[in-house]
């Protein structure tokens, strides 16, 4: 056995030592220079861009980290430029060189060697001398869309052994032909806000610029504990003059590095066009990817070997699993019923916009895991590659979607198709993804929307026959004419916030259960604003969205979520549900006082978890929860008051000023304990709750201050009616 392990170690060392020379991926994130408009003339046409000061930056970078988060309707959209000098290594000559941008928002033009590269640093700025380009611009390529990666080839434009310069023009103005077509639901933070890399390959290589995908596509069928059939499609290119004989070698490695399976395919690559090799690998007794319970990942390594040398290599995750959504029942992962406790996530952070580090993504994932979620809707756009990869390894079940949201212009069809293709090809191999999202809250013109949704659905099923597709409506009518053109119908509805009262959700869910029993339906958004600075002892059944958008008490959101989850939990007609939102986020075009959406369970800066966060944690998480609500309503005006406790460790003991309160009733779920008719004393009141789980003691404590005068200044219940249209904020 020891000899066998030694052999495998030597094999791995041999493979990866060869692979070191196969493909170079070079980070290209530092020593950029930046200049933002507005510009009075076309800077490229008049060479104005090369004059004056440039700011030294590193990417990820955005120019909207402050203005889109703090000043309503007064943020910069328009042109900006990035510039970077670099030396093209002489060893790259005779190879292929690409530049890959993971995310640039929103519309991009890339130029190479447009001007001399003499420059000097001056403090934190870079001063460029005047230069003349004589109208000769070496355009490398363009890309429209701010959330997907794109790759451009530089091979024939580089000066090898010399200094070269990349110039990137970025514009984040809304356009009717590029989705999203406005900044209404969320901001399009301008900039090169995700990492950039140079990729250097041999002339024979796995495709790099197939919509910036990995160039290999892994399908899996007949997955069970006994076996799994894996198909690997490898896209190949040959830029030599003659056909080249190669071997395509795909190896599946266990976590410990041992070989699980291997396939070698001889192939002759012609010098014309892009070709593909399809390999079929049978895996016996696979270790399945079982979500959060056991997110086991194999490593799939595909190599192109020529004359005994590895000339290219791509490594991808392989999580063997089978998703099945059963109407009126829910998700079955590898035949095991799996709860779909769902949250949504916008990627922006306070003070950073969308220019995030891996640590920022890790922080969000840790919070999502803490709340007890099992599935994440990544709204409303393709998110970072790192985030998808971490979801694979953590075990979250993912809904990925394109930013076709909020409005229809009838000019966005080509770009929507492009971005859906990019989303699917770039993320095809992530085992965590179970569904592709086609659009969110788009309706009119009706005929155009139906036709485009149908085309997007056909595209999704052609690109990936094995995953589900979903479309989302903001109306509460399942059989609305624009609905049901995808595998799953998502419904966004905010009872008590945008229309009706909170309790209406139950009647609606009952009706859907009766009328649409055979449909796959997801409750894709529900929520209410909660500003922790706004507190109110008692709230009504209708929020302040229309009556007082400057006052969003946390307590209304708490009540909203208690009722909604109580209804969702007992209505399996919803095969999944997604609360809106995990985190507060920016809304730079909004009617609220601040350019902020406060529907998050957690504040924008990730510093404070609101009461509803602990409601879901108590209901979803396996971690012990014992929590007193209304901890921030310190000044109390009602001497007789209820005390609410969330406990998933059994019946709690409540003490008010040292006296135990024994009378309680259960609320909307088994973790919901309401101690009614609790009497406070004048002045300070200590409220404590205690519990025991597996011999370990838990407690929570808050302090309230009661005074009769507080009642006079307390807010009354909300308005008696709301407007009927949900506008998606």
XYZ file of C-alpha atoms in Angstrom:
729
model
C 0.000 0.000 0.000
C 2.818 2.415 0.855
C 4.467 1.709 -2.501
C 1.188 2.445 -4.278
C 0.811 5.779 -2.460
C 4.413 6.628 -3.329
C 3.670 5.887 -6.991
C 0.647 8.195 -6.986
C 2.659 10.987 -5.380
C 5.346 10.648 -8.052
C 2.664 10.636 -10.753
C 1.139 13.842 -9.416
C 4.509 15.540 -9.129
C 5.274 14.578 -12.720
C 1.937 15.859 -14.002
C 2.054 19.179 -12.182
C 5.728 19.837 -12.861
C 4.944 19.421 -16.562
C 1.832 21.581 -16.231
C 3.879 24.454 -14.850
C 5.153 25.072 -18.373
C 1.879 24.419 -20.156
C -0.075 27.590 -19.550
C 0.877 30.745 -17.694
C -1.872 32.727 -15.961
C -0.306 36.001 -14.861
C -2.173 38.365 -12.503
C -2.499 41.777 -14.139
C -4.003 43.821 -11.316
C -1.346 46.251 -10.095
C 0.165 49.492 -11.387
C -2.797 50.703 -13.378
C -3.423 54.392 -13.964
C -6.905 55.892 -14.026
C -8.571 59.016 -15.388
C -12.287 59.804 -15.093
C -14.401 62.139 -17.230
C -16.474 63.941 -18.144
C -14.462 64.824 -21.211
C -15.405 67.756 -23.443
C -14.141 66.028 -26.584
C -13.409 62.458 -27.610
C -10.113 61.932 -25.779
C -8.891 59.324 -28.220
C -9.646 61.379 -31.308
C -7.802 64.435 -30.007
C -5.195 62.629 -27.895
C -6.401 64.561 -24.835
C -6.454 61.381 -22.802
C -2.667 61.262 -22.730
C -2.264 64.712 -21.221
C -2.239 65.567 -17.529
C -2.457 63.613 -14.320
C -3.568 60.030 -13.924
C -4.393 58.435 -10.593
C -2.438 55.326 -9.615
C -4.846 52.451 -8.820
C -4.973 48.701 -8.486
C -7.849 46.591 -9.649
C -10.447 45.623 -8.557
C -11.438 49.302 -8.752
C -14.590 51.370 -9.143
C -15.062 55.116 -9.367
C -18.543 54.944 -7.803
C -17.758 53.502 -4.377
C -18.845 56.737 -2.683
C -21.243 58.682 -4.898
C -23.605 55.805 -5.703
C -23.999 55.011 -2.022
C -24.433 58.448 -0.518
C -26.003 60.964 -2.906
C -29.353 60.297 -4.533
C -29.353 60.726 -8.327
C -25.991 62.529 -8.263
C -23.434 59.959 -9.288
C -21.016 59.867 -12.184
C -21.785 57.746 -15.205
C -19.808 58.165 -18.385
C -16.348 57.550 -19.770
C -13.250 56.686 -17.798
C -9.900 55.263 -18.836
C -7.446 52.775 -17.403
C -3.875 52.472 -18.606
C -1.092 50.011 -17.828
C 2.430 49.565 -19.168
C 4.012 46.105 -19.208
C 6.844 44.230 -20.844
C 5.993 41.387 -23.200
C 8.488 38.684 -22.325
C 10.568 37.575 -25.340
C 9.725 33.959 -24.476
C 6.087 34.649 -25.371
C 6.959 35.052 -29.041
C 5.647 32.079 -30.977
C 2.941 31.480 -28.366
C -0.554 32.893 -27.894
C -1.208 35.745 -25.453
C -4.649 36.735 -24.156
C -5.958 39.284 -21.691
C -8.927 38.217 -19.586
C -11.147 40.667 -17.719
C -13.408 39.009 -15.162
C -15.711 42.002 -14.868
C -15.748 45.560 -16.254
C -18.853 47.663 -15.797
C -20.436 48.265 -18.175
C -19.251 48.787 -21.770
C -15.603 48.369 -22.625
C -13.159 49.133 -25.419
C -9.612 47.771 -25.191
C -6.662 49.285 -27.099
C -3.032 48.219 -27.282
C -0.009 50.479 -27.835
C -2.008 53.595 -28.608
C 0.705 55.977 -27.376
C 4.313 56.157 -26.169
C 4.752 54.731 -22.686
C 7.228 57.192 -21.175
C 5.900 58.311 -17.825
C 7.007 59.290 -14.346
C 5.438 58.915 -10.927
C 4.541 62.002 -8.933
C 3.259 61.277 -5.444
C 0.123 59.165 -5.853
C -0.519 60.367 -9.372
C 1.130 59.475 -12.641
C 1.881 62.305 -15.044
C 1.907 61.418 -18.717
C 3.623 63.579 -21.302
C 1.774 64.850 -24.359
C 1.782 62.396 -27.208
C 0.359 62.105 -30.655
C -1.173 58.931 -31.967
C -1.923 60.273 -35.452
C -5.321 58.648 -35.518
C -3.879 55.102 -35.412
C -5.618 53.196 -32.679
C -4.873 49.525 -32.206
C -8.243 48.368 -31.026
C -8.144 44.906 -29.531
C -11.861 44.463 -28.987
C -15.082 45.548 -27.312
C -17.447 44.043 -24.771
C -20.925 45.099 -23.662
C -22.143 43.935 -20.264
C -20.755 44.532 -16.818
C -21.006 41.193 -15.030
C -19.501 38.510 -17.261
C -15.884 37.840 -18.124
C -14.415 38.433 -21.576
C -11.126 37.458 -23.204
C -9.266 39.188 -26.029
C -6.206 37.954 -27.909
C -3.111 40.171 -28.009
C -0.746 37.790 -29.829
C -0.225 39.623 -33.129
C -0.305 43.109 -31.637
C 2.394 42.834 -28.987
C 5.943 44.156 -29.200
C 7.914 41.249 -27.729
C 10.860 42.109 -25.525
C 9.627 45.704 -25.310
C 7.286 47.875 -23.313
C 3.628 47.715 -24.321
C 0.623 49.624 -23.095
C -2.978 48.598 -22.577
C -5.623 51.338 -22.655
C -9.127 50.457 -21.478
C -12.083 52.752 -22.046
C -15.009 52.058 -19.703
C -18.482 53.575 -19.713
C -21.251 52.781 -17.201
C -24.081 54.854 -18.656
C -27.354 52.991 -19.044
C -28.094 51.914 -22.604
C -31.336 50.504 -24.013
C -29.469 47.723 -25.844
C -27.359 46.462 -22.910
C -28.861 44.794 -19.838
C -29.532 46.070 -17.238
C -30.995 49.013 -19.103
C -31.094 51.336 -16.062
C -29.667 51.890 -12.585
C -33.059 51.619 -10.879
C -32.889 48.301 -9.030
C -29.174 48.420 -8.267
C -26.149 50.487 -9.290
C -23.831 49.667 -12.145
C -20.592 50.592 -10.399
C -18.237 51.776 -13.136
C -14.757 50.374 -13.435
C -12.520 47.345 -13.792
C -13.970 45.923 -10.608
C -12.869 42.286 -10.855
C -9.415 40.787 -11.457
C -7.535 40.865 -14.755
C -5.031 38.275 -16.010
C -2.744 37.614 -18.943
C -2.943 34.047 -20.247
C -0.044 32.637 -22.278
C -0.475 29.326 -24.117
C 1.204 27.310 -26.814
C -0.162 27.429 -30.364
C -1.970 24.179 -29.629
C -4.284 24.904 -26.726
C -7.626 24.422 -25.028
C -9.849 27.300 -26.157
C -9.324 30.422 -24.075
C -11.749 32.789 -25.792
C -14.843 30.613 -26.069
C -16.937 33.291 -24.336
C -14.154 33.363 -21.700
C -15.117 29.872 -20.583
C -12.660 27.250 -19.252
C -12.830 25.602 -22.692
C -14.024 22.309 -21.252
C -17.604 21.356 -20.355
C -18.451 18.599 -17.899
C -21.810 16.837 -18.086
C -22.909 14.083 -15.745
C -25.662 11.513 -16.109
C -27.011 8.487 -14.249
C -25.547 9.683 -10.979
C -25.976 7.327 -8.039
C -23.921 5.938 -5.201
C -22.982 3.019 -7.444
C -21.830 4.881 -10.552
C -21.832 8.102 -12.540
C -21.339 8.738 -16.248
C -19.238 11.810 -16.946
C -18.887 13.429 -20.364
C -16.090 15.949 -20.922
C -16.232 18.142 -24.025
C -12.858 19.743 -24.748
C -12.619 22.600 -27.254
C -9.236 22.709 -29.003
C -7.418 25.149 -31.268
C -4.292 24.846 -33.415
C -2.558 27.965 -34.759
C 0.328 26.077 -36.357
C 0.627 25.820 -40.144
C 0.048 22.070 -40.133
C -2.202 19.586 -38.381
C -0.902 18.453 -34.999
C -1.185 15.035 -33.374
C -1.971 15.189 -29.666
C -3.440 13.190 -26.850
C -6.216 14.630 -24.735
C -5.814 13.234 -21.223
C -8.487 13.773 -18.593
C -7.829 12.586 -15.053
C -10.230 12.653 -12.111
C -8.475 13.004 -8.757
C -9.811 12.304 -5.289
C -9.309 14.946 -2.597
C -6.275 13.061 -1.322
C -4.650 13.140 -4.766
C -5.243 9.551 -5.818
C -6.540 8.870 -9.313
C -10.234 7.976 -9.443
C -10.536 7.660 -13.231
C -8.630 8.524 -16.388
C -9.304 8.765 -20.129
C -6.790 9.272 -22.962
C -7.971 10.200 -26.464
C -5.594 10.492 -29.478
C -6.620 13.325 -31.782
C -5.292 15.203 -34.792
C -6.024 18.927 -34.561
C -6.444 20.660 -37.889
C -5.097 24.185 -38.357
C -8.521 25.512 -39.314
C -11.327 26.327 -36.929
C -12.072 25.256 -33.388
C -12.545 21.534 -32.827
C -13.778 19.450 -29.943
C -13.004 16.122 -28.352
C -15.672 14.359 -26.325
C -14.565 11.919 -23.647
C -16.825 9.632 -21.648
C -15.661 8.464 -18.255
C -17.433 5.944 -16.052
C -16.885 6.521 -12.348
C -17.599 3.624 -10.030
C -18.763 4.072 -6.432
C -18.548 7.867 -6.581
C -18.417 10.084 -3.536
C -21.411 12.344 -4.170
C -21.652 16.113 -3.704
C -24.358 16.387 -1.038
C -24.679 20.138 -0.518
C -23.838 21.529 2.906
C -23.902 18.039 4.407
C -20.984 16.787 2.314
C -19.753 19.073 -0.503
C -17.261 16.564 -1.849
C -15.313 17.746 -4.877
C -13.154 15.761 -7.215
C -10.545 17.612 -9.268
C -10.832 17.098 -13.012
C -7.618 17.831 -14.914
C -7.657 17.948 -18.710
C -4.290 18.052 -20.465
C -3.205 18.315 -24.074
C -0.081 16.201 -24.525
C 2.133 16.466 -27.585
C 5.212 14.289 -28.098
C 5.118 13.348 -24.415
C 4.968 16.962 -23.227
C 1.991 18.676 -21.624
C 1.314 21.724 -23.804
C -1.870 22.899 -22.105
C -3.953 22.116 -19.055
C -7.225 23.186 -17.454
C -8.355 22.213 -13.949
C -12.034 22.193 -13.014
C -14.125 21.091 -10.015
C -16.229 17.964 -10.339
C -19.073 17.532 -7.911
C -21.142 14.484 -8.776
C -24.790 15.163 -8.004
C -28.310 15.057 -9.367
C -30.874 17.808 -8.777
C -34.598 17.100 -9.002
C -37.290 19.634 -8.172
C -40.642 17.964 -7.561
C -43.743 20.115 -7.931
C -45.520 20.590 -4.626
C -42.715 18.823 -2.788
C -39.305 20.431 -3.136
C -35.670 19.681 -3.923
C -34.210 16.203 -4.016
C -30.424 16.166 -4.142
C -29.172 12.710 -5.101
C -32.597 11.403 -4.149
C -32.481 12.947 -0.664
C -35.042 15.604 0.286
C -33.072 18.809 0.864
C -34.572 21.992 2.355
C -34.310 25.079 0.152
C -33.806 27.781 2.767
C -33.083 30.655 0.424
C -31.495 34.089 0.607
C -30.619 36.578 -2.118
C -27.334 38.428 -2.397
C -26.254 41.670 -4.011
C -22.486 41.872 -4.299
C -21.837 45.481 -3.243
C -20.281 46.490 0.092
C -20.442 49.791 1.912
C -17.507 52.024 0.914
C -16.286 49.565 -1.712
C -19.107 49.255 -4.208
C -18.553 46.144 -6.272
C -14.733 46.218 -6.167
C -14.448 43.397 -3.665
C -11.658 41.234 -2.326
C -11.880 37.511 -1.712
C -12.078 38.354 1.990
C -15.247 40.366 1.298
C -16.813 37.399 -0.473
C -15.762 35.111 2.368
C -17.401 37.435 4.888
C -20.704 37.309 3.002
C -20.560 33.531 2.707
C -19.868 33.149 6.420
C -22.912 35.287 7.275
C -25.097 33.356 4.824
C -23.923 30.091 6.346
C -24.585 31.404 9.856
C -28.205 32.269 9.078
C -28.737 28.648 8.070
C -29.424 29.157 4.362
C -28.969 26.196 2.055
C -29.488 28.013 -1.255
C -28.599 31.460 -2.624
C -30.166 33.448 -5.409
C -27.354 35.563 -6.850
C -29.402 38.554 -7.886
C -29.601 39.996 -10.401
C -26.444 39.286 -12.391
C -23.452 37.027 -12.811
C -21.226 37.247 -9.751
C -17.565 36.613 -9.099
C -15.876 33.371 -10.109
C -14.436 33.101 -6.625
C -17.922 33.234 -5.126
C -19.231 30.402 -7.309
C -16.142 28.312 -6.543
C -16.574 28.831 -2.802
C -20.230 27.831 -3.065
C -19.050 24.600 -4.678
C -16.713 23.851 -1.796
C -19.084 24.979 0.979
C -22.117 23.218 -0.498
C -24.620 25.997 -1.194
C -27.175 25.355 -3.952
C -27.074 28.275 -6.381
C -29.458 30.159 -8.647
C -27.412 32.099 -11.232
C -29.013 34.699 -13.491
C -28.468 37.471 -16.017
C -29.319 41.164 -15.395
C -32.414 41.284 -17.601
C -34.418 43.163 -14.984
C -37.012 45.822 -14.314
C -37.664 47.199 -17.793
C -38.005 46.076 -21.413
C -36.787 48.351 -24.211
C -37.187 45.936 -27.180
C -33.520 46.645 -28.023
C -31.861 44.239 -25.584
C -32.402 40.864 -27.267
C -28.901 40.334 -28.684
C -27.180 41.432 -25.513
C -29.445 39.305 -23.314
C -28.574 36.264 -25.426
C -24.877 37.133 -25.248
C -24.896 37.514 -21.462
C -26.879 34.295 -20.967
C -24.378 32.408 -23.137
C -21.506 33.895 -21.135
C -23.163 33.055 -17.822
C -23.703 29.421 -18.776
C -20.392 28.732 -20.501
C -18.272 30.448 -17.870
C -20.021 28.664 -14.993
C -21.021 25.385 -16.634
C -18.808 23.225 -14.432
C -19.858 24.574 -11.030
C -21.766 21.727 -9.333
C -23.496 24.166 -6.970
C -25.617 25.753 -9.736
C -29.026 24.152 -10.245
C -30.880 26.766 -12.304
C -30.269 29.536 -14.846
C -32.316 32.716 -14.401
C -33.668 34.308 -17.599
C -35.175 37.536 -16.299
C -36.686 39.329 -13.322
C -39.825 41.511 -13.384
C -40.086 42.264 -17.089
C -43.530 42.374 -18.663
C -44.299 44.898 -21.366
C -44.585 44.966 -24.329
C -46.146 41.617 -23.703
C -45.698 39.907 -27.072
C -42.015 40.877 -27.283
C -41.340 39.759 -23.708
C -42.975 36.376 -24.248
C -41.033 35.809 -27.462
C -37.693 36.831 -25.958
C -38.228 34.758 -22.825
C -38.983 31.750 -25.021
C -35.804 32.360 -27.017
C -33.742 32.694 -23.843
C -35.225 29.493 -22.488
C -34.386 27.652 -25.725
C -30.863 29.044 -25.567
C -30.423 27.925 -21.963
C -31.674 24.418 -22.715
C -29.448 24.187 -25.805
C -26.356 25.346 -23.937
C -27.137 23.201 -20.901
C -29.854 20.532 -21.232
C -29.323 19.278 -17.682
C -30.167 22.273 -15.524
C -33.461 24.031 -14.885
C -34.424 27.451 -16.210
C -36.454 30.022 -14.277
C -38.201 33.300 -15.021
C -39.488 35.720 -12.380
C -42.582 37.909 -12.205
C -43.290 40.610 -9.684
C -47.013 40.015 -10.000
C -48.748 37.446 -7.827
C -50.550 35.768 -10.737
C -48.952 32.463 -11.661
C -50.678 32.243 -15.037
C -50.003 35.830 -16.110
C -49.545 35.827 -19.926
C -45.792 36.524 -19.712
C -45.218 33.665 -17.242
C -44.516 29.937 -17.566
C -42.110 30.055 -20.491
C -39.377 28.399 -18.424
C -39.112 25.246 -16.309
C -39.860 27.145 -13.099
C -41.984 30.200 -12.375
C -40.658 32.568 -9.748
C -42.994 35.026 -8.030
C -41.860 38.176 -6.217
C -44.465 39.454 -3.809
C -44.351 41.771 -0.799
C -47.622 41.487 1.109
C -48.047 44.390 3.509
C -45.255 46.351 1.904
C -46.143 47.151 -1.693
C -49.783 46.097 -1.434
C -52.357 44.605 0.917
C -51.496 43.570 4.443
C -49.005 41.003 5.699
C -51.584 38.331 6.510
C -52.772 38.229 2.875
C -49.826 35.969 2.085
C -51.610 32.965 3.603
C -54.756 33.266 1.480
C -52.568 33.709 -1.600
C -50.496 30.624 -0.761
C -53.659 28.591 -0.154
C -55.042 29.600 -3.549
C -51.808 28.749 -5.358
C -51.721 25.375 -3.636
C -55.237 24.638 -4.866
C -54.991 26.035 -8.392
C -51.391 25.217 -9.420
C -50.588 21.930 -7.732
C -48.606 20.584 -10.688
C -46.447 23.677 -11.208
C -42.872 24.243 -10.084
C -43.190 27.567 -8.215
C -40.563 29.501 -6.283
C -41.358 32.356 -3.909
C -38.429 34.255 -5.357
C -38.558 37.523 -3.353
C -40.306 38.763 -0.234
C -39.198 41.348 2.310
C -39.677 44.715 4.014
C -37.389 47.621 4.839
C -35.772 47.680 8.270
C -33.604 50.585 9.352
C -32.074 49.733 12.758
C -32.070 53.451 13.581
C -35.869 53.404 13.356
C -37.621 51.647 16.240
C -41.285 51.259 17.178
C -42.885 49.180 19.940
C -46.036 48.175 18.092
C -46.553 48.033 14.340
C -49.574 47.365 12.196
C -50.116 45.048 9.269
C -49.138 47.563 6.584
C -45.705 49.122 6.233
C -44.650 52.692 5.609
C -43.474 52.241 2.031
C -45.958 54.756 0.655
C -47.026 56.729 3.729
C -43.649 57.502 5.291
C -40.604 56.302 3.326
C -38.371 58.139 5.790
C -39.374 55.823 8.643
C -38.790 52.072 8.315
C -38.967 50.519 11.797
C -37.102 47.261 12.254
C -40.099 45.812 14.091
C -42.329 45.850 11.015
C -39.786 43.810 9.082
C -39.575 41.376 11.989
C -43.342 40.894 11.986
C -43.359 40.618 8.207
C -40.794 37.818 8.175
C -42.347 35.954 11.099
C -45.640 35.752 9.230
C -44.161 35.056 5.811
C -41.857 32.244 6.875
C -44.646 30.779 8.967
C -46.765 30.559 5.815
C -43.974 29.373 3.502
C -42.932 26.609 5.891
C -46.339 24.944 5.690
C -46.920 25.404 1.949
C -44.804 22.918 -0.043
C -46.243 24.368 -3.239
C -43.165 26.614 -3.020
C -40.359 24.282 -4.080
C -37.960 26.978 -2.829
C -38.131 30.477 -1.380
C -35.691 33.380 -1.228
C -35.958 36.217 1.266
C -35.024 39.665 0.009
C -32.212 40.462 0.891
C -29.287 39.158 2.926
C -27.619 42.570 3.014
C -28.729 46.171 2.620
C -27.489 47.543 -0.702
C -27.300 50.744 -2.723
C -30.175 52.015 -4.870
C -28.886 55.255 -6.421
C -32.168 55.964 -8.209
C -34.837 55.754 -5.537
C -37.587 57.726 -3.871
C -36.263 56.988 -0.384
C -34.371 59.515 1.717
C -31.098 57.659 1.267
C -29.970 55.765 -1.837
C -30.332 52.542 0.082
C -32.491 49.451 0.155
C -32.964 48.467 3.809
C -34.563 45.068 3.243
C -31.399 43.247 4.264
C -31.125 40.941 7.237
C -27.722 42.554 7.813
C -26.668 46.192 7.492
C -24.750 47.438 4.458
C -21.463 47.497 6.403
C -22.068 43.903 7.612
C -21.727 45.154 11.196
C -25.233 44.534 12.568
C -27.556 41.558 12.218
C -31.181 42.683 12.499
C -33.879 40.832 14.444
C -35.204 39.006 11.351
C -31.738 37.492 10.852
C -32.139 35.586 14.102
C -35.682 34.567 13.189
C -34.343 32.678 10.208
C -31.287 31.425 12.055
C -33.533 29.915 14.726
C -35.758 28.290 12.078
C -33.045 27.137 9.658
C -29.740 26.671 11.419
C -28.583 23.625 13.326
C -26.616 25.924 15.611
C -28.274 26.737 18.957
C -30.236 30.003 18.964
C -31.738 31.785 21.970
C -32.632 35.370 21.131
C -34.738 38.238 22.509
C -36.273 40.545 19.905
C -36.847 44.313 20.086
C -33.474 44.777 21.770
C -33.069 48.192 20.152
C -36.480 49.504 21.270
C -34.944 50.565 24.543
C -37.316 53.404 25.400
C -40.707 51.789 26.105
C -44.083 53.480 26.342
C -46.304 50.457 27.006
C -46.182 49.123 30.551
C -47.957 45.903 29.526
C -46.062 44.371 26.651
C -45.308 41.060 24.975
C -41.790 39.637 24.994
C -40.774 37.530 22.004
C -38.100 34.849 22.128
C -36.629 32.785 19.296
C -35.413 29.445 20.599
C -34.465 26.299 18.712
C -33.156 24.648 21.885
C -36.535 24.012 23.466
C -38.804 25.972 25.782
C -36.971 29.006 27.184
C -37.169 30.464 30.688
C -37.986 34.169 30.723
C -37.105 36.466 33.629
C -38.111 40.119 33.897
C -36.353 41.961 36.712
C -35.471 38.591 38.232
C -39.039 37.261 38.244
C -39.794 34.260 36.037
C -42.627 34.643 33.513
C -44.096 31.231 32.805
C -47.075 31.916 30.558
C -46.410 31.919 26.829
C -47.918 30.891 23.539
C -46.319 29.519 20.396
C -46.153 31.794 17.378
C -45.781 31.018 13.675
C -43.291 28.135 14.008
C -41.989 25.872 16.750
C -39.103 28.225 17.587
C -41.420 31.195 18.207
C -42.276 31.904 21.866
C -44.441 34.894 22.830
C -44.778 35.848 26.498
C -47.796 38.128 26.651
C -49.019 40.611 29.243
C -45.578 41.192 30.740
C -45.614 44.150 33.117
C -42.692 46.556 33.210
C -41.740 48.805 36.081
C -40.893 52.494 35.881
C -37.293 52.999 34.833
C -34.859 50.246 33.957
C -36.046 46.699 33.262
C -33.746 43.698 32.830
C -35.158 41.077 30.466
C -33.348 37.733 30.474
C -33.967 34.411 28.779
C -32.239 31.133 29.572
C -32.161 27.697 27.994
C -30.353 24.379 28.068
C -29.186 22.230 25.153
C -27.258 18.974 25.576
C -26.213 20.040 29.033
C -24.915 23.438 27.872
C -26.477 26.637 29.193
C -27.485 29.501 26.889
C -28.808 32.951 27.746
C -29.632 36.341 26.288
C -30.203 39.631 28.091
C -31.480 43.086 27.108
C -32.371 46.252 28.993
C -35.544 48.281 28.449
C -36.444 51.628 29.971
C -40.129 52.233 30.639
C -41.665 55.676 31.145
C -45.259 56.774 30.696
C -44.195 59.802 28.674
C -42.655 57.543 26.032
C -46.113 56.434 24.942
C -47.037 59.961 23.878
C -44.260 60.131 21.283
C -44.573 56.610 19.920
C -45.578 56.064 16.295
C -49.078 54.823 15.579
C -49.888 51.916 13.278
C -49.281 52.323 9.554
C -51.750 53.307 6.830
C -54.863 51.282 6.136
C -54.115 50.673 2.447
C -51.200 50.479 0.058
C -50.688 50.994 -3.637
C -51.123 47.849 -5.652
C -48.113 47.819 -7.965
C -44.771 46.396 -6.891
C -42.077 48.461 -8.593
C -39.168 46.270 -7.610
C -37.292 48.371 -5.086
